[in-house]
CSV table of C-alpha atoms and ligand atoms in Angstrom, one decimal:
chain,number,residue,atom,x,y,z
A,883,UNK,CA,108.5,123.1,101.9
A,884,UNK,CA,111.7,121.7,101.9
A,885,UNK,CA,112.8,119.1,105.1
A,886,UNK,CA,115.9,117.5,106.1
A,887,UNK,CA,115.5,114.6,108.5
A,888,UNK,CA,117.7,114.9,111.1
A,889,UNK,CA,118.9,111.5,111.8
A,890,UNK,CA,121.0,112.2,107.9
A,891,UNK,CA,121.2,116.0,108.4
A,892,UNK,CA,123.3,114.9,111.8
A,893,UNK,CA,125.2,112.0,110.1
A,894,UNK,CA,123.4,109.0,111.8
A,895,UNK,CA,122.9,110.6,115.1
A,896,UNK,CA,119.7,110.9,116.0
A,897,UNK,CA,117.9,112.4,118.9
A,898,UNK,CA,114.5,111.6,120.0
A,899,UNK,CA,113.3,113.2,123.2
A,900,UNK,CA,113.5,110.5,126.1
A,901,UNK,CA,110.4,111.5,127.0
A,902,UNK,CA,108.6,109.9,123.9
A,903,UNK,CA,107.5,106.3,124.1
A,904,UNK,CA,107.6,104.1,120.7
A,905,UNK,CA,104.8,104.5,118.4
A,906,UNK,CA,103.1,101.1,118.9
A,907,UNK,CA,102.7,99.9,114.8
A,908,UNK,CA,100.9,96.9,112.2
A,909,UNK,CA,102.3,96.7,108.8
A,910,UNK,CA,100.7,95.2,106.2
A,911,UNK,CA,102.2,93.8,103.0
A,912,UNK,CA,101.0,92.0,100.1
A,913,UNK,CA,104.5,90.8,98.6
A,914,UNK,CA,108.2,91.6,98.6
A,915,UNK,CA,108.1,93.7,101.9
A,916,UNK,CA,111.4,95.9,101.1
A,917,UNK,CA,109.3,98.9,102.5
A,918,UNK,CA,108.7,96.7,105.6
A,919,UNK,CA,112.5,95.6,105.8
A,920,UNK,CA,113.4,99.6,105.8
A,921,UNK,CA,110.9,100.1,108.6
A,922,UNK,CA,112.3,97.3,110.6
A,923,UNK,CA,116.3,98.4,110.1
A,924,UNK,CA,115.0,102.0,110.9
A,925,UNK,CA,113.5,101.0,114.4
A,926,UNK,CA,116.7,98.8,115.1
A,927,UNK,CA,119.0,101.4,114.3
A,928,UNK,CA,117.5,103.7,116.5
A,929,UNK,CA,116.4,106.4,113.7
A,930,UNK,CA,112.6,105.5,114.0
A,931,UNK,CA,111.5,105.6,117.3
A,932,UNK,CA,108.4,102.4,116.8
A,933,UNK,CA,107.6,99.3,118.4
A,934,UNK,CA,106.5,97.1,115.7
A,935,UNK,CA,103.6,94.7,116.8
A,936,UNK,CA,102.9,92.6,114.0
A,937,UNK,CA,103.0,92.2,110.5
A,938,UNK,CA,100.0,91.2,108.6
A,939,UNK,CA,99.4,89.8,105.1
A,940,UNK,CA,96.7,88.9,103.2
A,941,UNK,CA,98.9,86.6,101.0
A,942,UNK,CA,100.4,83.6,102.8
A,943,UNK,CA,103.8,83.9,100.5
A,944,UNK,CA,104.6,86.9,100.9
A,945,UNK,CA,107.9,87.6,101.4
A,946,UNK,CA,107.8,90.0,103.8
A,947,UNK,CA,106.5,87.9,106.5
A,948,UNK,CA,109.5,85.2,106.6
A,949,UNK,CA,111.9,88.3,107.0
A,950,UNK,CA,109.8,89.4,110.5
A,951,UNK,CA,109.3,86.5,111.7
A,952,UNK,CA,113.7,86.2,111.3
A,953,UNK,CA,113.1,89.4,113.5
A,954,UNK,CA,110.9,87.7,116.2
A,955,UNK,CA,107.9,89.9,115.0
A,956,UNK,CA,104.3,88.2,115.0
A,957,UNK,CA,103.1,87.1,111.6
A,958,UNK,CA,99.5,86.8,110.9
A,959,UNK,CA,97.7,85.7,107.4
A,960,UNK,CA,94.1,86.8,106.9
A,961,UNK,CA,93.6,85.1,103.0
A,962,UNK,CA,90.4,86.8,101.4
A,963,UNK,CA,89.4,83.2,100.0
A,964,UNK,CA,88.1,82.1,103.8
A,965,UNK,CA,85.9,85.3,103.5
A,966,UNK,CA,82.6,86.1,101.6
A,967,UNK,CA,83.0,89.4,99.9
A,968,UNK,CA,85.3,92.8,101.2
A,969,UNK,CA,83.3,93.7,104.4
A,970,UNK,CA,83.8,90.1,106.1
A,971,UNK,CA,87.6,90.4,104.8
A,972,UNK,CA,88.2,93.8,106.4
A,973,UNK,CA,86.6,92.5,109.6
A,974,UNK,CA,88.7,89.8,109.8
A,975,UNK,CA,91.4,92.2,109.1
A,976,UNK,CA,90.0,94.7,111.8
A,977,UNK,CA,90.1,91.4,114.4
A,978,UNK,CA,93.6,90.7,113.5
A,979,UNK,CA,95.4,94.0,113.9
A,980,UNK,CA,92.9,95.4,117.2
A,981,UNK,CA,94.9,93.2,119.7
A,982,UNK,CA,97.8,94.9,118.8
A,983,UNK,CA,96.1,98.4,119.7
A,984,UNK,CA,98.8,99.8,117.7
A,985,UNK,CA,98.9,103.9,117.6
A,986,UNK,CA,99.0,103.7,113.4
A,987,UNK,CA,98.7,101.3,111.0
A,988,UNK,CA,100.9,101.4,108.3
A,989,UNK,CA,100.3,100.0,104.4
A,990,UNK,CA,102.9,99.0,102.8
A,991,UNK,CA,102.9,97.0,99.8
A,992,UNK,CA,99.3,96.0,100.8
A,993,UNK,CA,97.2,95.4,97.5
A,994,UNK,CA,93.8,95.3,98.5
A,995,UNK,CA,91.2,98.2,98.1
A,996,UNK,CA,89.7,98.8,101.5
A,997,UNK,CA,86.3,99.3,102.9
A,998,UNK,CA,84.7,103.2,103.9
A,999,UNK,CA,84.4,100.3,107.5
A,1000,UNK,CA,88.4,99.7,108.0
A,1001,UNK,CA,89.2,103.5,106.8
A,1002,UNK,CA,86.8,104.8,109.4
A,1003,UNK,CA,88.0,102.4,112.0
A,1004,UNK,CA,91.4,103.5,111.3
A,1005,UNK,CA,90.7,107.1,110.7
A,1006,UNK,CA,94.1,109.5,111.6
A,1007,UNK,CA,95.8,106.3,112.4
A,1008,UNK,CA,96.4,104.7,109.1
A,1009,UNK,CA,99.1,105.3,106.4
A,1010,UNK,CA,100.3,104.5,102.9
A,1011,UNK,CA,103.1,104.9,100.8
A,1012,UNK,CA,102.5,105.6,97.2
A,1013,UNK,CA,104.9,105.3,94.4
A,1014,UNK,CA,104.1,108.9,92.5
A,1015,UNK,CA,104.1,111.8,93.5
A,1016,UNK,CA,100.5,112.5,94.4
A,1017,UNK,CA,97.9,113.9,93.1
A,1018,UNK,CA,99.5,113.0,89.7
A,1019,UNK,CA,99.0,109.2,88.7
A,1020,UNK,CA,96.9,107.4,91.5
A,1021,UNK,CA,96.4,103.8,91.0
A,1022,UNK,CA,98.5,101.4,89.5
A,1023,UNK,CA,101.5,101.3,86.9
A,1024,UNK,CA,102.7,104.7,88.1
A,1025,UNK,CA,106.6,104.5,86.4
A,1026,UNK,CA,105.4,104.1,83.2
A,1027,UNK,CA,102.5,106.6,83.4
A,1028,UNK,CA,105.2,109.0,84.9
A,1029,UNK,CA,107.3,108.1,81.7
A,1030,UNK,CA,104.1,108.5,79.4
A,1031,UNK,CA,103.4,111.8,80.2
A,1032,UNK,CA,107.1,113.0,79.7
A,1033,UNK,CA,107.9,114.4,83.2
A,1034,UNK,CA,111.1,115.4,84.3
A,1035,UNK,CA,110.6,114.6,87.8
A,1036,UNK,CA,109.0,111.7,89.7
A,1037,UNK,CA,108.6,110.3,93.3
A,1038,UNK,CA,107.1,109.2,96.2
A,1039,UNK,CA,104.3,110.3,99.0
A,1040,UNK,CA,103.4,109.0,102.0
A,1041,UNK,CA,99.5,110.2,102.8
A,1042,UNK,CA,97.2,109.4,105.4
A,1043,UNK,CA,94.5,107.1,103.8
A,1044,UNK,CA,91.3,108.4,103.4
A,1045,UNK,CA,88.2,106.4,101.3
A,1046,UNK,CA,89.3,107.9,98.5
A,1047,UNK,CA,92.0,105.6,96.7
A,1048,UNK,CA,95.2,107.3,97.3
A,1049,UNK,CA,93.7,110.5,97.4
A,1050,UNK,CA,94.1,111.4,101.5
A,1051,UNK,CA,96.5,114.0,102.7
A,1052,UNK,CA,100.2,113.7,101.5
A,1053,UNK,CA,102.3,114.8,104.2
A,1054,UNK,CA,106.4,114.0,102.6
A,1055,UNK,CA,107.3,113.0,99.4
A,1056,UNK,CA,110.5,112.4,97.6
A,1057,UNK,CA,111.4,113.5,94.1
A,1058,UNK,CA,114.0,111.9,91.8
A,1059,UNK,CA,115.1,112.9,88.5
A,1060,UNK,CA,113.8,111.5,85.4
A,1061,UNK,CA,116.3,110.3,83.0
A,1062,UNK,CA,115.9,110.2,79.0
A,1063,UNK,CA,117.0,106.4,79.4
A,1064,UNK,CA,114.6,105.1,82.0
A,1065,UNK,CA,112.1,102.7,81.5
A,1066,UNK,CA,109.1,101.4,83.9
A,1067,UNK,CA,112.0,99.3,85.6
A,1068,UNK,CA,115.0,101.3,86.0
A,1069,UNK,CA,112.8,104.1,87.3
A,1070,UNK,CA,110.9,101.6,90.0
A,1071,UNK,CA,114.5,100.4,91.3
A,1072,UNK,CA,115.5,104.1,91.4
A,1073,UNK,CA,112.7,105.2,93.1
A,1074,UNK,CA,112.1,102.2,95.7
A,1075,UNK,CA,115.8,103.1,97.1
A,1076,UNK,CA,115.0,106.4,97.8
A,1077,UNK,CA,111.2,105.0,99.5
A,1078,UNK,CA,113.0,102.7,101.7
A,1079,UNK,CA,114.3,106.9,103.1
A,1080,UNK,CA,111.0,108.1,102.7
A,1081,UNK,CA,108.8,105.7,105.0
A,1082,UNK,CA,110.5,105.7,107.9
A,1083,UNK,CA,111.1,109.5,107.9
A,1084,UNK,CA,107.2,110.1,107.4
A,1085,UNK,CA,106.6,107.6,110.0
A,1086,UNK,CA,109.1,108.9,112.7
A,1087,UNK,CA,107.6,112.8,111.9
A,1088,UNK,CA,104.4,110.7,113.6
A,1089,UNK,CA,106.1,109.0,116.1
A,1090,UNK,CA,107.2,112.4,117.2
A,1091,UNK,CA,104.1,114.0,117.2
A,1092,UNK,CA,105.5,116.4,114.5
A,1093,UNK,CA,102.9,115.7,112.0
A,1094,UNK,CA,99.0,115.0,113.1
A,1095,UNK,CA,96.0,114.9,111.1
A,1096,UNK,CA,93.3,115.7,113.5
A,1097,UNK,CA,89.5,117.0,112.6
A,1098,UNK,CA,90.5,116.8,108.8
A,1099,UNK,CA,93.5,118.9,109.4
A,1100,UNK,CA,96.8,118.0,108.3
A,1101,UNK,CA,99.4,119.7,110.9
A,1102,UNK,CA,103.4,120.3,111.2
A,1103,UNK,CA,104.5,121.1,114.3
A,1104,UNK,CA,101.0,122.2,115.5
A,1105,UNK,CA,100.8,124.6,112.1
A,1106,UNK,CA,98.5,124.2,108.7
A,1107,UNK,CA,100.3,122.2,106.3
A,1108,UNK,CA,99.1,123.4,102.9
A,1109,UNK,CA,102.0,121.6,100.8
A,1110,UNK,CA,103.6,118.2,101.7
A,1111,UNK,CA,106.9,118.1,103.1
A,1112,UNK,CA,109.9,117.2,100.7
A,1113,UNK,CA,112.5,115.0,102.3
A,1114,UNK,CA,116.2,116.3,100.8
A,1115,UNK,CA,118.1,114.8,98.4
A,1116,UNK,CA,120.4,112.0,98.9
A,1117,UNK,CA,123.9,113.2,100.2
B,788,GRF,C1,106.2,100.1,96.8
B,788,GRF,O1,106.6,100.6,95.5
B,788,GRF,C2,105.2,101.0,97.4
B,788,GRF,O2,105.3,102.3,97.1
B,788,GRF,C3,103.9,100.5,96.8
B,788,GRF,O3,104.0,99.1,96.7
B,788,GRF,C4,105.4,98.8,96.6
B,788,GRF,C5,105.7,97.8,97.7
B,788,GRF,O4,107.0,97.3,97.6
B,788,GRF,N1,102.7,100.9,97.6
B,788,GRF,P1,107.6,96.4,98.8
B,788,GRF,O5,106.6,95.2,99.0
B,788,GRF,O6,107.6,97.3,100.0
B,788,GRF,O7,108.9,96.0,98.4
């Protein structure tokens, strides 16, 4: 199924029903955070209707976090080394993000395996972005496993996360064009421009109630989504 978000379709005007409150959100990083900065610059500009709470990492450097706390967002560091083994670790996570009480919880970046306990805790409310176009190449190293096996096309999807590793349902993904030059690097840079689109598309379609998963059913506009949604191609 092909999708046009509105706020390009309509040239930077965007509508969201006034009746809608923000989406209350947590992101959590691991690193560089550009996916984060695109969620941020979405919400300011009006084209993602979210309140971001907090931003949470489990690594004290990562980027990310100096970029929202420039935009007056919480910060908060749970490092895995003060904890013994992944359950304690996704408590303390659990503990972090709950005051928040945001409405979804968005990975981003976030490089840490989590427990069947903080995917259950989270369940309907928690989403990742994934840089493949799911269910081809889960896991890590995706551009050059893309380049490997000689497709013409690769991309993005943003799924809700399930215990499975990258394997819940994909609800948008982007596609780019694989050229007979790329490598691993030029494809990443290629594609991360057009995820910085992707996320806060996915993430709006949520904030407007236009996607839910509910009782292990994946829904557009209150209707059985059987494929994911493909956001258009760049203008
Ligand atoms: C992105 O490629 C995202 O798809 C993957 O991790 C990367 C995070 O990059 N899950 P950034 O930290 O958002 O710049």
């Amino acid at each position: 199924m092909f999708y046009s978000v509105p706020w390009r379709r309509y040239e930077g005007i965007y509508e969201t029903p006034s009746t809608m409150s923000p989406l209350s959100i947590v992101v959590l990083i691991s690193g560089r955070g550009s996916n984060l900065q695109s969620l941020i610059q979405a919400q300011q500009q009006g084209a993602l209707n979210s309140a971001l709470k907090a931003v949470i990492s489990n690594r004290p450097e990562a980027a990310g976090l100096q970029y929202a706390s420039a935009q007056q967002i919480d910060t908060v560091v749970v490092e895995p080394a003060r904890f013994e083994g992944r359950e304690a670790y996704d408590q303390a996570l659990i503990e972090a993000i709950d005051p928040y009480q945001p409405q979804l919880v968005v990975l981003a970046g976030f490089m840490r395996i989590l427990t069947p306990t903080f995917v259950h805790h989270y369940a309907g409310r928690l989403v990742n972005i994934h840089p493949s176009l799911l269910p081809r190449f889960k896991g890590l190293h995706t551009h050059q496993r893309a380049l490997d096996a000689g497709v013409e096309v690769h991309g993005a999807s943003v799924h809700y996360v399930t215990e499975e590793l990258d394997g819940g349902p994909v609800f948008l993904q982007v596609e780019i064009p694989v050229f007979r030059e790329d490598h691993a690097d030029t494809l990443a840079e290629r594609l991360l421009q057009q995820e910085h689109r992707l996320y806060p598309a996915a993430i709006q379609l949520i904030a407007e109630g236009r996607i839910q998963w509910v009782d292990d059913n994946l829904q557009f506009d209150h209707t059985p989504l059987d494929q994911p949604l493909l956001l258009d191609a760049p203008h």
